[in-house]
Amino acid sequence: LLVTSMLILSACGTTAIESTQEASTDSTDAPAATEVVEEPTAEPVEEPALGVEVGQTGFGQDGAEVGYAFIVTNLDDQLIGDSEYQVSVYDANDVVVGTDSGSVVTIGPGQQIGIAGSLFVNDETVEVDRIDVQFRATDRMIFEEEFVFTAENVNYMPDDISPSVSGVVSSSYEQDFGNLVVFAIAYDEADEIIGGGYNFLDFIPAQGQSAIDVSITAAGDPARVELYPLLSILSLE
């Protein structure tokens, strides 16, 4: 019995050693797992927001007609084009009683422009309390010229029915332009905006001048007025 038991243990020990050796050999021969290295994902580079700032705003009411105006400044170092604006008019109860909208073709680097217009509320008994201006600039543009026109000899022309602002628009460019839009802004003695309006200048010759008259809607006679001639979409056709 003793001999038999020793033979059995000897056989079991040999089998265990062989199994361990086989497992060790299999582990050595197995190919190493390939390590997957993830490439870092590049974060999208966002273009800086366009530096356009809406400054002073104001309005004047004459019956059911409201003349509004506001100042916009391009704080960017490039010319900005394809801009849009919307003006909302509110009464004292914060109810919208009128809206208007438009577009601006170009604003030069650092340029300050004035935009104005007029609209009608539903009822002349409605008293406008405030306006809200939204301005959206979408594109930076690169032009050799900034298309800046100037206005001179600007004067207020009082009238009981249709007061207006007159002036002379000058161009320094070596080409003719048509359909410039000319905005007029009226200010009171405290330098607050009290109204505005716009008109189109049919034609201005190369390096020349053209007279313009812009009807405005204002809250009384202004202490001073300004004109801002700009390219319109029709000017580029």
CSV table of C-alpha atoms in Angstrom, one decimal:
chain,number,residue,atom,x,y,z
A,1,LEU,CA,0.0,0.0,0.0
A,2,LEU,CA,2.8,2.4,0.9
A,3,VAL,CA,4.5,1.7,-2.4
A,4,THR,CA,1.3,2.1,-4.3
A,5,SER,CA,0.5,5.5,-2.7
A,6,MET,CA,4.0,6.8,-3.5
A,7,LEU,CA,3.6,5.8,-7.1
A,8,ILE,CA,0.2,7.7,-7.3
A,9,LEU,CA,1.6,10.9,-5.7
A,10,SER,CA,4.6,10.7,-8.0
A,11,ALA,CA,2.4,10.5,-11.1
A,12,CYS,CA,0.1,13.4,-9.9
A,13,GLY,CA,3.2,15.6,-9.2
A,14,THR,CA,4.6,15.0,-12.7
A,15,THR,CA,1.2,15.9,-14.3
A,16,ALA,CA,0.9,19.2,-12.4
A,17,ILE,CA,4.5,20.3,-13.3
A,18,GLU,CA,3.9,19.5,-17.0
A,19,SER,CA,0.6,21.4,-17.0
A,20,THR,CA,2.3,24.4,-15.4
A,21,GLN,CA,5.1,24.3,-18.0
A,22,GLU,CA,2.6,24.1,-20.9
A,23,ALA,CA,0.6,27.0,-19.5
A,24,SER,CA,3.8,29.1,-19.2
A,25,THR,CA,4.8,28.2,-22.7
A,26,ASP,CA,1.4,29.2,-24.1
A,27,SER,CA,1.5,32.5,-22.3
A,28,THR,CA,5.0,33.3,-23.7
A,29,ASP,CA,4.0,32.4,-27.3
A,30,ALA,CA,0.7,34.5,-27.2
A,31,PRO,CA,1.1,37.8,-29.1
A,32,ALA,CA,1.1,41.0,-27.0
A,33,ALA,CA,-2.1,43.1,-27.1
A,34,THR,CA,-1.8,46.2,-29.3
A,35,GLU,CA,-2.2,49.4,-27.4
A,36,VAL,CA,-4.6,51.9,-29.1
A,37,VAL,CA,-3.4,55.5,-28.7
A,38,GLU,CA,-6.1,58.0,-29.3
A,39,GLU,CA,-5.1,61.1,-31.2
A,40,PRO,CA,-6.0,64.3,-29.4
A,41,THR,CA,-9.0,66.0,-31.0
A,42,ALA,CA,-8.3,69.5,-32.2
A,43,GLU,CA,-10.8,72.0,-30.7
A,44,PRO,CA,-12.5,74.2,-33.3
A,45,VAL,CA,-11.1,77.7,-33.5
A,46,GLU,CA,-13.9,80.2,-33.1
A,47,GLU,CA,-13.6,83.5,-35.0
A,48,PRO,CA,-13.8,86.5,-32.7
A,49,ALA,CA,-17.2,88.1,-32.5
A,50,LEU,CA,-17.7,91.1,-34.7
A,51,GLY,CA,-17.1,94.3,-32.7
A,52,VAL,CA,-20.2,96.3,-33.5
A,53,GLU,CA,-21.7,98.5,-30.8
A,54,VAL,CA,-25.1,100.2,-30.7
A,55,GLY,CA,-24.8,103.5,-28.9
A,56,GLN,CA,-27.3,106.3,-28.4
A,57,THR,CA,-30.9,105.7,-29.4
A,58,GLY,CA,-33.9,107.9,-29.5
A,59,PHE,CA,-37.2,108.8,-31.1
A,60,GLY,CA,-39.8,111.5,-31.6
A,61,GLN,CA,-43.5,111.2,-32.1
A,62,ASP,CA,-45.9,113.3,-34.2
A,63,GLY,CA,-49.4,111.9,-34.1
A,64,ALA,CA,-49.3,108.3,-35.4
A,65,GLU,CA,-45.9,108.7,-37.0
A,66,VAL,CA,-42.7,108.0,-35.0
A,67,GLY,CA,-39.2,109.0,-36.2
A,68,TYR,CA,-36.4,107.0,-34.7
A,69,ALA,CA,-32.6,107.0,-34.9
A,70,PHE,CA,-29.6,105.3,-33.4
A,71,ILE,CA,-25.8,105.3,-33.6
A,72,VAL,CA,-23.7,102.3,-34.5
A,73,THR,CA,-19.9,102.0,-34.2
A,74,ASN,CA,-17.6,99.4,-35.8
A,75,LEU,CA,-15.0,98.5,-33.2
A,76,ASP,CA,-13.4,95.9,-35.4
A,77,ASP,CA,-10.2,96.5,-37.4
A,78,GLN,CA,-11.9,95.3,-40.6
A,79,LEU,CA,-14.7,96.5,-42.7
A,80,ILE,CA,-18.0,94.9,-41.8
A,81,GLY,CA,-20.7,94.1,-44.3
A,82,ASP,CA,-24.2,92.6,-44.7
A,83,SER,CA,-25.6,93.9,-41.4
A,84,GLU,CA,-29.2,94.0,-40.4
A,85,TYR,CA,-31.2,95.9,-37.8
A,86,GLN,CA,-34.7,95.8,-36.3
A,87,VAL,CA,-36.4,98.5,-34.3
A,88,SER,CA,-39.3,97.8,-32.0
A,89,VAL,CA,-41.5,100.5,-30.5
A,90,TYR,CA,-43.3,100.1,-27.2
A,91,ASP,CA,-46.0,101.9,-25.3
A,92,ALA,CA,-46.0,102.5,-21.5
A,93,ASN,CA,-47.5,99.1,-20.9
A,94,ASP,CA,-44.6,97.4,-22.6
A,95,VAL,CA,-46.7,96.5,-25.6
A,96,VAL,CA,-45.2,96.5,-29.1
A,97,VAL,CA,-47.0,99.1,-31.2
A,98,GLY,CA,-44.8,99.1,-34.2
A,99,THR,CA,-41.6,97.7,-35.8
A,100,ASP,CA,-39.3,98.5,-38.6
A,101,SER,CA,-36.2,96.9,-40.1
A,102,GLY,CA,-33.4,97.5,-42.7
A,103,SER,CA,-29.9,96.6,-43.7
A,104,VAL,CA,-26.4,98.2,-43.9
A,105,VAL,CA,-24.1,97.3,-46.7
A,106,THR,CA,-20.7,98.3,-45.1
A,107,ILE,CA,-19.3,99.9,-42.0
A,108,GLY,CA,-15.6,100.8,-42.2
A,109,PRO,CA,-13.1,100.0,-39.5
A,110,GLY,CA,-13.7,102.3,-36.5
A,111,GLN,CA,-16.5,104.1,-38.4
A,112,GLN,CA,-19.4,105.5,-36.6
A,113,ILE,CA,-22.7,105.8,-38.5
A,114,GLY,CA,-26.2,107.0,-37.8
A,115,ILE,CA,-29.3,105.1,-38.9
A,116,ALA,CA,-32.8,106.5,-38.9
A,117,GLY,CA,-36.3,106.0,-40.2
A,118,SER,CA,-39.9,106.4,-39.4
A,119,LEU,CA,-43.0,104.2,-38.9
A,120,PHE,CA,-46.6,104.5,-38.0
A,121,VAL,CA,-48.4,103.1,-35.0
A,122,ASN,CA,-51.9,101.8,-35.3
A,123,ASP,CA,-53.6,104.7,-33.5
A,124,GLU,CA,-52.5,108.3,-33.1
A,125,THR,CA,-53.7,108.2,-29.5
A,126,VAL,CA,-51.0,105.6,-28.7
A,127,GLU,CA,-48.2,107.2,-26.8
A,128,VAL,CA,-44.8,105.7,-27.5
A,129,ASP,CA,-42.6,105.1,-24.4
A,130,ARG,CA,-39.4,103.6,-25.7
A,131,ILE,CA,-37.7,101.8,-28.6
A,132,ASP,CA,-35.5,98.8,-28.7
A,133,VAL,CA,-32.8,98.3,-31.3
A,134,GLN,CA,-31.3,95.0,-32.4
A,135,PHE,CA,-28.3,95.0,-34.7
A,136,ARG,CA,-26.7,92.0,-36.3
A,137,ALA,CA,-23.4,92.0,-38.2
A,138,THR,CA,-22.5,88.8,-40.1
A,139,ASP,CA,-19.4,89.3,-42.2
A,140,ARG,CA,-15.9,90.8,-42.2
A,141,MET,CA,-15.0,92.1,-45.6
A,142,ILE,CA,-11.7,93.1,-47.2
A,143,PHE,CA,-11.9,96.0,-49.7
A,144,GLU,CA,-9.2,98.4,-50.9
A,145,GLU,CA,-11.7,101.2,-50.2
A,146,GLU,CA,-14.0,101.8,-47.3
A,147,PHE,CA,-16.7,103.7,-49.2
A,148,VAL,CA,-17.0,106.6,-46.8
A,149,PHE,CA,-19.0,109.6,-48.0
A,150,THR,CA,-19.3,112.9,-46.2
A,151,ALA,CA,-22.0,115.4,-45.7
A,152,GLU,CA,-21.5,119.2,-45.5
A,153,ASN,CA,-23.7,122.3,-45.1
A,154,VAL,CA,-26.2,120.4,-43.0
A,155,ASN,CA,-29.2,122.5,-42.1
A,156,TYR,CA,-32.7,121.9,-40.5
A,157,MET,CA,-35.6,123.2,-42.6
A,158,PRO,CA,-38.6,123.8,-40.4
A,159,ASP,CA,-42.1,123.2,-41.9
A,160,ASP,CA,-45.5,122.6,-40.3
A,161,ILE,CA,-46.2,119.7,-42.6
A,162,SER,CA,-42.9,118.1,-43.6
A,163,PRO,CA,-39.8,119.4,-41.8
A,164,SER,CA,-36.5,118.2,-43.4
A,165,VAL,CA,-32.8,118.2,-43.2
A,166,SER,CA,-30.8,119.5,-46.2
A,167,GLY,CA,-27.1,119.1,-47.1
A,168,VAL,CA,-24.5,118.4,-49.7
A,169,VAL,CA,-23.0,114.9,-50.0
A,170,SER,CA,-19.4,114.6,-51.2
A,171,SER,CA,-17.6,111.6,-52.8
A,172,SER,CA,-13.8,111.2,-53.2
A,173,TYR,CA,-14.1,108.1,-55.3
A,174,GLU,CA,-13.2,107.8,-59.0
A,175,GLN,CA,-16.5,106.3,-60.0
A,176,ASP,CA,-20.1,107.3,-60.0
A,177,PHE,CA,-22.6,106.0,-57.5
A,178,GLY,CA,-26.3,105.8,-57.4
A,179,ASN,CA,-29.0,105.2,-54.8
A,180,LEU,CA,-27.0,106.2,-51.7
A,181,VAL,CA,-29.2,106.1,-48.6
A,182,VAL,CA,-28.9,109.2,-46.5
A,183,PHE,CA,-30.0,109.1,-42.8
A,184,ALA,CA,-30.9,112.2,-40.9
A,185,ILE,CA,-30.9,112.5,-37.1
A,186,ALA,CA,-32.4,115.3,-35.0
A,187,TYR,CA,-31.1,116.2,-31.5
A,188,ASP,CA,-32.5,118.5,-28.8
A,189,GLU,CA,-30.6,121.0,-26.7
A,190,ALA,CA,-29.6,118.2,-24.3
A,191,ASP,CA,-28.1,116.3,-27.2
A,192,GLU,CA,-30.7,113.6,-27.0
A,193,ILE,CA,-32.1,112.1,-30.2
A,194,ILE,CA,-35.6,113.3,-30.8
A,195,GLY,CA,-36.3,112.0,-34.3
A,196,GLY,CA,-35.0,111.0,-37.7
A,197,GLY,CA,-35.7,110.0,-41.3
A,198,TYR,CA,-34.0,108.9,-44.5
A,199,ASN,CA,-34.1,109.5,-48.2
A,200,PHE,CA,-32.2,108.1,-51.3
A,201,LEU,CA,-29.7,110.1,-53.3
A,202,ASP,CA,-30.3,109.2,-56.9
A,203,PHE,CA,-26.8,110.0,-58.2
A,204,ILE,CA,-23.5,111.3,-57.1
A,205,PRO,CA,-20.7,111.8,-59.7
A,206,ALA,CA,-17.1,110.6,-59.3
A,207,GLN,CA,-15.2,113.0,-57.0
A,208,GLY,CA,-18.2,115.2,-57.0
A,209,GLN,CA,-21.1,116.5,-54.9
A,210,SER,CA,-24.9,116.2,-54.8
A,211,ALA,CA,-27.5,118.0,-52.8
A,212,ILE,CA,-30.0,116.0,-50.7
A,213,ASP,CA,-33.2,116.8,-48.7
A,214,VAL,CA,-34.4,114.3,-46.1
A,215,SER,CA,-37.8,114.6,-44.5
A,216,ILE,CA,-37.8,113.8,-40.7
A,217,THR,CA,-40.3,113.1,-37.9
A,218,ALA,CA,-39.2,114.7,-34.7
A,219,ALA,CA,-40.6,115.9,-31.3
A,220,GLY,CA,-40.4,119.6,-32.0
A,221,ASP,CA,-37.7,121.7,-33.7
A,222,PRO,CA,-34.2,120.2,-33.2
A,223,ALA,CA,-31.3,122.1,-31.9
A,224,ARG,CA,-28.9,120.4,-34.3
A,225,VAL,CA,-29.1,117.8,-37.1
A,226,GLU,CA,-26.7,115.3,-38.7
A,227,LEU,CA,-26.6,113.5,-42.1
A,228,TYR,CA,-25.1,110.1,-42.7
A,229,PRO,CA,-24.7,109.0,-46.4
A,230,LEU,CA,-24.1,105.3,-46.9
A,231,LEU,CA,-24.1,102.8,-49.7
A,232,SER,CA,-27.4,100.9,-50.1
A,233,ILE,CA,-28.0,97.5,-51.7
A,234,LEU,CA,-29.2,99.3,-54.8
A,235,SER,CA,-25.9,101.2,-55.1
A,236,LEU,CA,-24.1,97.9,-55.9
A,237,GLU,CA,-26.5,96.8,-58.7
